[in-house]
Structure formats: C-alpha cells, structure tokens
Amino acid sequence: MSTKTEHQAQPGPEPLDVHDPRLSRFDIVREGARRDDIEIVHYEEQVAPGSKAERRLTRTVALFFLLTGLAATAFLVIYIWWPWKYDAGSGGDNLYTPLLGVTLGVALLAVGFGILTWGKKLLPKEVSIQDRHENDPTSAESRKITGETMLFLADEMGVKRRPLLGISLLAGLAPVGAVAAAPLVGGLISDPHKNNQMFTTGFAPAEGGQKIRLVREDGRPIRPADISVGGQLTVFPGIEHGVSNKHADSPTLLIHLRESDAVTSREANQRVGHANYMWGNYVAFSKICTHAGCPASLYEQQTNRLLCPCHQSQFLITDNAKPIFGPASRRLPQLPIEVDAEGFFVASSDYTETVGPDFWERP
Amino acid sequence: MTSDNDRRRGLLARLRGQRSAARSRGRRRLGAAVRLIAALTLAGGAYTVFAPGVQAQENPPLTGAAAEGKALFDVSCVSCHGRNAQGVEGRGPSLVGVGAASVEFQVSTGRMPMARQEVQAQRKPPVFTDEQTRQLAQFVQELGGGPQIPHGNLAEGANLATGGELFRVNCSQCHAFGGGGGALSSGKFAPSLNPASDRQIYAAMLSGPQNMPVFGDNQITPEQKADIIAYIQDTLKTNQDQGGFNLGRYGPSTEGLAIFLVGIVALVFACLWIAGKS
Amino acid sequence: MKRRKLDMASVPGKAAVGVDERFQVSTPLRKLLNKVFPDHWSFLLGEIALFSFVVLLLTGVFLTFFYEPAMTEVVYNGSYAPLRGTPMSAAYASSLDISFDVRGGLIMRQMHHWSALLFMAAIVVHMLRVFFTGAFRKPRETNWIIGSLLFWVGFLAGFTGYSLPDDGLSGTGLRIASAIMLSIPVIGSWVTSSVFGGEFPGEIIISRFFIAHVLLVPGLLVALISAHLGLVFKQKHTQWPGPGRTNDNVVGERMFPRYALKQGGFFMVVFGVIALMGGLFQINPIWYFGPYEAWVVSAASQPDWYVMFLDGSTRLMPAWEINIPIGDGYVIPPLFWPTVVLPGILVGLSTLYPFVEARRLKDTRSHNLLQRPRDVPERTAIGAMAVSFYLVLTLSGANDVIADKFQISLNAMTWAGRIGLLLVPPIAYYLTYRICLGLQQHDREVLAHGVETGIIRRLPDGRFEEIHQPLTAVGEDGHGELGYVGWVVPKKMNRLGALGPAIRGFFYPIEKPAEAPVSPGHPPVEPRQEREEIGSGEPRR
C-alpha cells in the first residue's frame, strides 16, 4: 500500500517550481491544491495495484456494468416485443409495465453500483483540508472600499442634493410597474357575480316560469315510483347540459324516506319555514357539500345521516340536513320539489339558499 | 318499468350506440328475458304470499322448502326476530316483507345469525349451507313477500362502460373506486366488495341491507344491475392491475406510505453505504 | 507513423493551452476541480431531491408529447374497454392514452408520479437533517429560506400536476382547492372566479394549470434550485466536528474524481429506485376514478401525501363559522382557518426560525460546524414538536382509511386527531428534551469513566462490578480528563479497535489477514496476578 501522509505541520511551505522535472504528477496536483488553499493531508491507495483484491474489485465493477448491458437489452426486447396493448390482463399485458420497471431499474441500479464501487473501493482514499476564508482581514478591507465606492456613487448622482429627481423618478416609474401588471391582472379578472351565477343553479325556473324537471344521469325524468323506500337517487336539472360539469353546483340527492322518518323530516321542515319543500315522503337536498364542495353522498338509510367523504362532515337528513359532526357549519340547501301533471318530479323553484361552499358575501 | 324508447334518450343511449349491433340485440333479448323472469317470480311470490295470507293469517300453509326454513328459523333466528319473524323490540327487526333477497344476502354472507349485537353486522363464514339459506329465504318470502333475486347468470351480456358509469355514480362514494369499501359515520362502514358473489351484490342492491340505500329494480333496472355486477367482477376484482402491485388500492395514503417505507428507506441505506468508511 | 502518433498524444494538451490563451480558464477551472466536500451520509439526502427533480424533468418532457391540456368533451375510444364510449375531457382521454395506448407510457407516468412523491419526501427529510443539526444558522439563513420555499413551490408543482389528468379524484381535489380560494374573506369569490375563468370548474383551468405545471412552476424550481446549490457551493458545506475539523476549514475529499463519481453513481441509484417503483407499484390508477364529474366521488378521497396535512387540518377543524352582521351579513367560513391561515403561519414560522433562534441565543457568529441534536435539546425538542404536529395532521388526512381498515369509529378518529393535535406536540417536546439530556449525560459518563467492556468481576466483599475501559489516562479519582468535542463518543469496545481487522471477501477471505483477530471477549490469558485494567491509556479523539 502506498500511503502519502503529511501533516500541516510545516507552516507556509515555499511554492514549488512546477516545471521541476523531478516532481511527480501527484506532486504538481498537490501543489495546485495548495495554491487553492487545500492541503491534501492523507492520500492512500485502497488496494495495492495488481493485488488479488484489486482484480476482484475490477471484476465486480465489470460485472455490474455487464449486468447493466444485459438488463438494458432485456428492456429493449420487452419494450418492442412484449404484448403491451390493454387486454384486461389476459395476454400478460399487465406485466408489461412491471417488466419494464424491473429491467430499467436493474440497469440503472447496476450502473449506479458499478460506478459507486469503482469510486468507493478502487479510487484512492484521501483527506483534504480547505480553508474557508470567512474571517479574512482582506475581505474587511475590501468591504470598506466597496462601501465607500457605493456611497460615492450616490454622492455623484446627487439625489440627496436634488430630491426632486428622485421623487419624480419614483412617481414616474410607479405607474410603469402597474402597466406591466395591468394586462395580466385585467385579463384574468372575472366578475363572480356575473348573471348572479353564485346564487342560482340549473333548477332556476326557465323564462316564463316553466318549472325544471328532475332528471337522472342519462337524462330521463323521474317518477315517484322510481325510488324505493330507503333509496336515494342523484338527480340533475332537466335542461341542456344539466347533466354536466357546466352545472357543477346543481347535482341533487333525491331521497325516499321511510314513513316515520318522513314525519320527523316534515316537522323539521315546518320549523324553518320550508313547509312545502317535501313531496310525499320524498326530500331533495343539494349534493354539493357546504364545506368544501365535495359531493356529500354517503347516505345511511337507517340513521338518515349523510356523510361527505372528503372531510367527514355529517348531516342529519331528517333535521333539514343540519351538520351534526365535522367541519361543515351550514346545512345542505333543500330543493323544493313537487310532481307535475305528467307525474314527473319538478323543482317548485330554485334553491332558496346558496348552494356550495361558503364565501364572504354569502347572505 | 321504463320502455325501450325512454332508455334511448340521453347518455346511456349514446353509450349503447357504441356497442356492436349483434351484441346489443342479444343483450336486449336477454334483458327482456331476465325482466320477464323477474316479473313472473315477483308476481308469483307476491301471489303465493298474499293470497293465502288474507284468508288465514295465523297459519299460512307453507311449501316444503319454506317449512324446512321455518324449522331452521325456529332454532337459530327466533331469539332475535321473534315468533313468526315479527321482530323483538331492541333485538331484531321484523322480517315480514323484507323478501328472499334480504335473507339470502344476510345469511349467505354470514352476517346472520349475528355473533353479538354491534354497530354493524360483519361478514363471516356462513352458518348455513346454500340449501338451508334457500329454505330460510323461502320461508321469509312466504311470510310477507318482498324483493327476490332472479335466477340465472346475473351478469349476462353486460356493458362494462355503462356498469362503470353507474358504479361511480351510485356505489363508489361508499365502496370506493376500487371496491375496497370505506368508513361511514360512528363506526359503521361500507364493506369491501371483494368477497361478494354476483347474487350477493344483486341482493344488496335490491334489499339495501343495514345502512345501504335501496336500489330497487324501478331505479336501477336488472339490466343495469347486470352492468354494475359485471364491472365489479370483471374490472375491479380481477387481480390484473395495470402498472404493478396496487398497494391495496387505498389511494394516495398508501402511496405516501410506500414512498417513505420503500423509496426513502432504500435511498437512505444507499446514502449510508456510499458515505460509509469501507 | 511514429511522428503522427506523437502528435496525437499532444493534441489535448495543445488544445488546452489554446483554450486557456483565449479564455484564461485554467485557474478558475482548477479551483472548481479542487473543492473539498465533507463526507457524511446525511449530506446526501438533499441530492435525492435534486436527482428526482432531474427524473421529473426527463419523464415530464415525455408526457408533454402525448398529453392534451383541454377540457373539450370527447368520447373515449381507446384500448381500455371499461371506459370505451364514455364522454370525458380531452385531458382525461389523453391521460388514458398515455397509460394504455402509448408504448411504455404507463411506466413513464408512474415514474413521474413516484419521483414527484420522492422529490417532496426527500425535501422534507433533508430539511429535517438541516434543522436538527443546526445547519441553517448564520451564514446559511438565506439557503434555509430558499429551501423552505422549494417545499412550497414543489407543493404547487405537485398539486397542479395532480390535477392535470382531470380524473375523478383530482377533480375532487380541484373542487376543494376552489372552495379554499372561495373561503378567503372579502376577495374569495373574485379570486376563484379569476383563477377558474368563471364558476367552477369552467373550461380553462386545465390549460392554465398545464402552463403553470410545465413552465412557470418548474422555471421557478430550477431558479430556486440553482440558487440553493450556488449558495452551498459559495458558502461551502457544513461539517461535523471531529479531528482536525474547525469552524474555518472543510475536511473531506476534493470534488474530483472520487466525490463526483459517487454522486454520479448515486444519481443512477435514485433513478433506478424510481424506475423500480414506477414499474412495480401502481400509482394513481386514473382509469378506476373515471372522468371528473361534479356529482361523483369516492370513499377515501385523499390528496398526495404532502398535501394530506392540509386535508387533515381541514377534517379536524371544528365547525366554527364567523358571522359579521353588517348589511346583508358576511361570513368567514371554517374552511379558511386550516387551509389559508395555517399554511401561512407555517411558512412564516419556518422561514423565520433561524432569526428567532439567533435572537434568542444572542448569537451573531458564523457557524460551519454542525451540532449533534442531543447537544441542543431545546431546538431538537421544538423540531420533534413540529414533526409530531405535522404527523397528527397527516394521519388525520387519512383518518377515514385508518378508521375503515383498523375498524375504529370515524368520529372517534376525528376526535382523537383534535385532542392529539393539542396533546401530542407538548408531550413530544418534553420527551425529546429529556431523551437529549439523558444522551448527553451518557456521553459525559463514558468520557469520564470509560467504555463498558461487558466484563464483570467480583470484588472481595462479594459485590459485582463491571470493568470500564477508560478512554484516556485516569487521574487519582479514576476519572479521565477528556472533554466533549461535539462528536460521537465511542461506546463499544470494537469502536476502540478492540476487534481485529475485518476479513475482506464475501464468501472466503481474499487476502490472508495480517494477524489472527483477537476477540475482546477472550483476552490473552497471562499468568501475572497484578495485571492492571486492560487499556491503552492513549488519548483517542
């Protein structure tokens, strides 16, 4: 083992003449480092050149690299020839991605471990010490000079003596900054109260007072007989694009309560002045949670609780969908419903409370 | 029941247009057959129960299977559901009118008989054999009627895309996108759909066990139920996940766990090795 | 022939001279080559984040070739049968195409997502290292601030990316994000309407998020990462105290070749781990979620892990609504506090912490030496408090999954989180503080009395006593004079070299060991009765 150890004992060694032909390459490297304030204090081969250990490590590294080649080739072969089109997993297509992952991963890991073994085990170990130069006295001096230069700069500009220049420059530049921001902000800004959009839903009666039908997700209108006792159905306004994200605040949950629950529910309705909101034993509440807008739709038909899966707010359907647990603070708005002459559910009017998550100016 | 004309409207009709004509025709014919069978059994069941029930409430003549079922009932169920299944206050509800579907669901999944009173009955190995379950169901059916599961293949000729759409609108909120189930309020839960058979899924939709809402045939037609069952069985339950091990399909929470337990742990070990002295 | 060969060998040298004559780069280049980096495993954690960011860029570029950032409605007709014929947005359809109809697209998508999770995880782990070792102290406060900004910008990058597939789960997340913006007092509705171009969801948000995700946010990330690395380079890396290490030097390896080689290898390892995860573990199976529809939701709807703490805080927040009875009445919804105010406080606290600590300790010096967490019990305890706070929130973000899988009541989980959020951090503070003091004490004890040898001897009066190996020559009272230098104190005999040199070789020794190892458990038996304690008496540092 060749070990080159030298301690920092000699203070300030004389600079070497790097053109001296007697110097080895390492001597020059060390001299270069020294000129950058780095002292290589310990430099040691980890394995003796030509030793059994070196040969063995070389073989290991080579093996890693060959494994990389092998895995990368396997990756390419699989990439090209493995059946990859979705076939419900029956043609081995569900193995395509895992096989690619394994071959790619092995290829990358092998090259990584090859390089690491090379660097860690075969390269000489060293300990170098570099100075930080933070408390260098020259830097304090330099700081002083730079500071004075800047102050002098200010003197030369004379802003202090001629304040009008500074003030007028500021006054002139401020609007320019606003000009840069204006198109961006102005282009993005959009009035949330346009068409009263925050307070109306798709159930708002059409022009001429035509009441809006409740429809299913496939657009069919709903008869009372379509929902069994203890059943629930997601309903939408029967208008154009009613069943789409264009009316993201309109989805409503239509529930057929059991007789006894309906009685409780009707009494609760009367308490808050919603006397005619139910039709028979049917109630309709907004599906959009008043907390963060998720569809609150985990209806428990025996406890009559409605759970929102996003933040676990729980609403009691038979008590005007009052929040009874979790972070929601406002009850779900109720849609007044009735049945039209053809026997289909319609909304008597739009929601009378604001649908969806709360906001500042919600009355 | 809605006519085919109604069904043509809207989204569903658009989806159907995508399918090959032959398959569609075959399916419609089959669907009609299923509906016919369902209607017949319903009508028949209702008749056998109501007709004698009106005449002799005390002692309705039971068919053979139902009599066997009553014998089983009197041994295993009577303590909670009471004599003649009329229910016992505070212990078990009346079973009059719940129908064979409900019995089949509760008994074949092992939920009934319950081991103890708890927030929600849990799935466990069934106590009764299929034959006994059928007899119990027949007994309850003859007591007071109610929904029944049609016979035959319940997922015949189904459309996976429609099933997926219906599953996401009606089922995923409680049973989760992957069908693994989820929590409900105060200790109740929607169970995993993984162990459920076709008939059990059908029965659950029809009867609305425990806190599950009822999805009667008037709301989700037998055809649509077939679509949903097919989606659950063919898409969610097959273990042919694209893109590797599905981490239990619990969503981002297990993914987050995996990045720390697998990714970070592996790489920290790599760090230790790289910076190690030997 | 011969002359030509000679020419070939001298070409690089001549070219180098030519370059230097024109650009005078040799001195700065040598300074770059000659830069010393200290070596410790914990200094590599930040690199995980850096390397996963590189993987993010590589896989992200691939994804942009196939992704279509549009919300126009199309009917899916790709390979995935269970969705064929379903109307959906072009963004979702193209994400499905990447998963099923682009060769190797799914592994790219999965690698992209896994490396995003790894990026954030590595940032957090790296931040913990920096915090607990005091690496943020002067002169590195700026880099600490840049680092914590990187977390929040990464958070933004993650969230915008998570929303792009426009599937059922990400759409739900977007819906909550819109509600969060909406909850800001006074300007909430204007902010939401401006961001979404009208009422939620509008038709423009995906393309806006796309440009933010592929250009604005990554641009910001690249700028911040460059500044972060530049500062590390300029200020030089901190180091642990130890032999020869002072506040004014760096002891380690020069950057080239060994250090750089190791970094290159480590990049490959990080890349390889991401590839393995991308292939073997399914992530974000968007085809189960279906297209985003405002009325569709799933049980266990969660954001990615780094957003989960906000989801948790939202779940734990009691339903406290503030009504302001002026005019028609105004509302501050409960959503505002855990999602806008809390992150604001967290950003403020984390960026200001270095200054708060320096002010408290009246510390104006520069620190280039790290501190062991046990030596600064107060900071370590504060850190433990912050970590436990974050953990309670994150676990609450998954409380429905925990409730379901471990059969706990959901409501009980929420209450446990609410109480835990108040109780656990102070307990963590107290315990950590005591543990730090205990560890400190043990260090001092070993320095004074020596290492436990595991050898028990019986005294003449019948007592048993363990023999200690002193670390230095002992004085009259049997105590050593060794001071604590802020570095690991050896606590096991083999740390003192009592164990023979390791035999090299995996299955069989490749070299004859120099001498047979001596087991410390069986010291060579010597007949002399008046033998002293085993010990070299040499000071070890």
Short mmCIF file of N, CA and C in Angstrom, two decimals, chain A residues 216 220, chain B residues 1-2 7 12 16 27-28 30-42 148-159 162-163 166 198 201-203 205-206 215-230:
data_model
loop_
_atom_site.label_atom_id
_atom_site.label_comp_id
_atom_site.label_asym_id
_atom_site.label_seq_id
_atom_site.Cartn_x
_atom_site.Cartn_y
_atom_site.Cartn_z
N ARG A 216 -82.43 11.97 -14.37
CA ARG A 216 -81.32 11.11 -13.96
C ARG A 216 -80.08 11.44 -14.76
N ARG A 220 -83.29 10.90 -18.22
CA ARG A 220 -84.70 10.53 -18.11
C ARG A 220 -85.33 11.23 -16.92
N MET B 1 -91.66 0.42 -14.73
CA MET B 1 -90.61 -0.01 -15.66
C MET B 1 -90.62 0.88 -16.89
N THR B 2 -89.47 1.24 -17.32
CA THR B 2 -89.40 2.20 -18.44
C THR B 2 -89.32 1.46 -19.75
N ARG B 7 -85.33 4.62 -22.72
CA ARG B 7 -83.92 4.30 -22.48
C ARG B 7 -83.03 4.85 -23.58
N LEU B 12 -77.06 7.29 -21.75
CA LEU B 12 -76.99 5.85 -21.83
C LEU B 12 -77.14 5.40 -23.26
N ARG B 16 -74.70 3.19 -25.59
CA ARG B 16 -75.12 1.93 -26.19
C ARG B 16 -74.79 1.92 -27.67
N ARG B 27 -78.28 -8.80 -26.19
CA ARG B 27 -78.40 -8.39 -24.80
C ARG B 27 -79.81 -7.94 -24.49
N ARG B 28 -80.40 -7.23 -25.49
CA ARG B 28 -81.73 -6.73 -25.23
C ARG B 28 -82.69 -7.91 -25.04
N LEU B 30 -81.90 -10.86 -24.05
CA LEU B 30 -81.64 -11.48 -22.76
C LEU B 30 -82.21 -10.66 -21.63
N GLY B 31 -82.01 -9.33 -21.76
CA GLY B 31 -82.51 -8.43 -20.73
C GLY B 31 -84.01 -8.59 -20.58
N ALA B 32 -84.66 -8.68 -21.73
CA ALA B 32 -86.12 -8.85 -21.69
C ALA B 32 -86.47 -10.15 -20.97
N ALA B 33 -85.68 -11.19 -21.27
CA ALA B 33 -85.94 -12.47 -20.62
C ALA B 33 -85.77 -12.35 -19.12
N VAL B 34 -84.68 -11.68 -18.73
CA VAL B 34 -84.43 -11.53 -17.30
C VAL B 34 -85.58 -10.77 -16.64
N ARG B 35 -86.00 -9.72 -17.34
CA ARG B 35 -87.09 -8.93 -16.77
C ARG B 35 -88.37 -9.75 -16.65
N LEU B 36 -88.60 -10.55 -17.68
CA LEU B 36 -89.80 -11.38 -17.66
C LEU B 36 -89.76 -12.33 -16.46
N ILE B 37 -88.59 -12.96 -16.31
CA ILE B 37 -88.46 -13.90 -15.18
C ILE B 37 -88.68 -13.18 -13.86
N ALA B 38 -88.03 -11.99 -13.79
CA ALA B 38 -88.14 -11.23 -12.54
C ALA B 38 -89.60 -10.90 -12.26
N ALA B 39 -90.28 -10.44 -13.31
CA ALA B 39 -91.67 -10.05 -13.12
C ALA B 39 -92.51 -11.24 -12.69
N LEU B 40 -92.26 -12.38 -13.35
CA LEU B 40 -93.04 -13.58 -13.04
C LEU B 40 -92.81 -14.02 -11.60
N THR B 41 -91.53 -14.05 -11.23
CA THR B 41 -91.26 -14.51 -9.86
C THR B 41 -91.85 -13.55 -8.85
N LEU B 42 -91.70 -12.26 -9.16
CA LEU B 42 -92.25 -11.27 -8.24
C LEU B 42 -93.75 -11.46 -8.07
N GLN B 148 -87.01 -10.38 -4.59
CA GLN B 148 -86.35 -11.66 -4.77
C GLN B 148 -85.29 -11.53 -5.86
N ILE B 149 -84.28 -12.37 -5.79
CA ILE B 149 -83.24 -12.35 -6.81
C ILE B 149 -83.65 -13.27 -7.94
N PRO B 150 -83.57 -12.79 -9.19
CA PRO B 150 -83.90 -13.68 -10.30
C PRO B 150 -82.85 -14.78 -10.42
N HIS B 151 -83.21 -15.85 -11.13
CA HIS B 151 -82.27 -16.95 -11.33
C HIS B 151 -81.47 -16.71 -12.59
N GLY B 152 -80.48 -17.52 -12.79
CA GLY B 152 -79.66 -17.42 -13.99
C GLY B 152 -78.44 -16.56 -13.78
N ASN B 153 -77.71 -16.35 -14.88
CA ASN B 153 -76.49 -15.56 -14.81
C ASN B 153 -76.83 -14.08 -14.68
N LEU B 154 -76.43 -13.49 -13.58
CA LEU B 154 -76.86 -12.11 -13.29
C LEU B 154 -76.02 -11.08 -14.02
N ALA B 155 -74.90 -11.47 -14.61
CA ALA B 155 -74.05 -10.50 -15.30
C ALA B 155 -74.01 -10.79 -16.79
N GLU B 156 -75.05 -11.45 -17.27
CA GLU B 156 -75.06 -11.87 -18.67
C GLU B 156 -75.06 -10.68 -19.62
N GLY B 157 -74.19 -10.69 -20.61
CA GLY B 157 -74.21 -9.71 -21.68
C GLY B 157 -74.12 -8.28 -21.22
N ALA B 158 -73.38 -8.05 -20.17
CA ALA B 158 -73.36 -6.72 -19.59
C ALA B 158 -72.41 -5.80 -20.35
N ASN B 159 -72.64 -4.51 -20.19
CA ASN B 159 -71.78 -3.50 -20.78
C ASN B 159 -70.91 -2.90 -19.68
N THR B 162 -71.07 1.07 -19.21
CA THR B 162 -72.26 1.53 -18.50
C THR B 162 -72.17 1.16 -17.04
N GLY B 163 -71.68 -0.07 -16.79
CA GLY B 163 -71.55 -0.51 -15.41
C GLY B 163 -70.61 0.40 -14.63
N LEU B 166 -72.37 3.70 -13.87
CA LEU B 166 -73.35 3.54 -12.79
C LEU B 166 -72.67 3.30 -11.46
N ASP B 198 -71.98 -12.60 -7.31
CA ASP B 198 -72.96 -11.91 -8.15
C ASP B 198 -74.29 -11.77 -7.41
N ILE B 201 -74.22 -9.28 -4.49
CA ILE B 201 -74.25 -7.88 -4.91
C ILE B 201 -75.67 -7.51 -5.34
N TYR B 202 -76.26 -8.42 -6.11
CA TYR B 202 -77.62 -8.17 -6.60
C TYR B 202 -78.58 -8.01 -5.41
N ALA B 203 -78.45 -8.95 -4.45
CA ALA B 203 -79.35 -8.92 -3.30
C ALA B 203 -79.15 -7.65 -2.48
N MET B 205 -78.16 -4.67 -3.54
CA MET B 205 -78.78 -3.53 -4.22
C MET B 205 -80.29 -3.56 -4.06
N LEU B 206 -80.83 -4.76 -4.17
CA LEU B 206 -82.28 -4.90 -4.14
C LEU B 206 -82.84 -4.64 -2.75
N PHE B 215 -81.61 0.11 -3.92
CA PHE B 215 -81.62 0.40 -5.34
C PHE B 215 -82.55 -0.59 -6.00
N GLY B 216 -83.85 -0.33 -5.91
CA GLY B 216 -84.85 -1.25 -6.43
C GLY B 216 -84.76 -1.36 -7.94
N ASP B 217 -85.50 -2.36 -8.46
CA ASP B 217 -85.49 -2.56 -9.91
C ASP B 217 -86.10 -1.39 -10.65
N ASN B 218 -86.93 -0.61 -9.95
CA ASN B 218 -87.51 0.58 -10.59
C ASN B 218 -86.46 1.67 -10.79
N GLN B 219 -85.44 1.67 -9.94
CA GLN B 219 -84.42 2.72 -10.03
C GLN B 219 -83.24 2.27 -10.88
N ILE B 220 -82.70 1.10 -10.55
CA ILE B 220 -81.64 0.53 -11.37
C ILE B 220 -82.20 -0.78 -11.90
N THR B 221 -82.43 -0.83 -13.20
CA THR B 221 -83.09 -1.99 -13.80
C THR B 221 -82.19 -3.22 -13.68
N PRO B 222 -82.80 -4.41 -13.78
CA PRO B 222 -81.98 -5.63 -13.73
C PRO B 222 -80.84 -5.60 -14.74
N GLU B 223 -81.08 -5.01 -15.90
CA GLU B 223 -80.03 -4.88 -16.91
C GLU B 223 -78.86 -4.05 -16.38
N GLN B 224 -79.24 -2.92 -15.77
CA GLN B 224 -78.19 -2.05 -15.25
C GLN B 224 -77.46 -2.71 -14.09
N LYS B 225 -78.23 -3.48 -13.29
CA LYS B 225 -77.58 -4.21 -12.20
C LYS B 225 -76.57 -5.18 -12.77
N ALA B 226 -76.93 -5.80 -13.87
CA ALA B 226 -76.00 -6.73 -14.51
C ALA B 226 -74.73 -5.99 -14.93
N ASP B 227 -74.91 -4.78 -15.47
CA ASP B 227 -73.75 -3.99 -15.87
C ASP B 227 -72.84 -3.72 -14.68
N ILE B 228 -73.47 -3.31 -13.56
CA ILE B 228 -72.69 -2.98 -12.37
C ILE B 228 -71.95 -4.22 -11.86
N ILE B 229 -72.68 -5.35 -11.81
CA ILE B 229 -72.06 -6.58 -11.31
C ILE B 229 -70.88 -6.96 -12.19
N ALA B 230 -71.09 -6.85 -13.51
CA ALA B 230 -70.00 -7.20 -14.42
C ALA B 230 -68.80 -6.29 -14.19
#
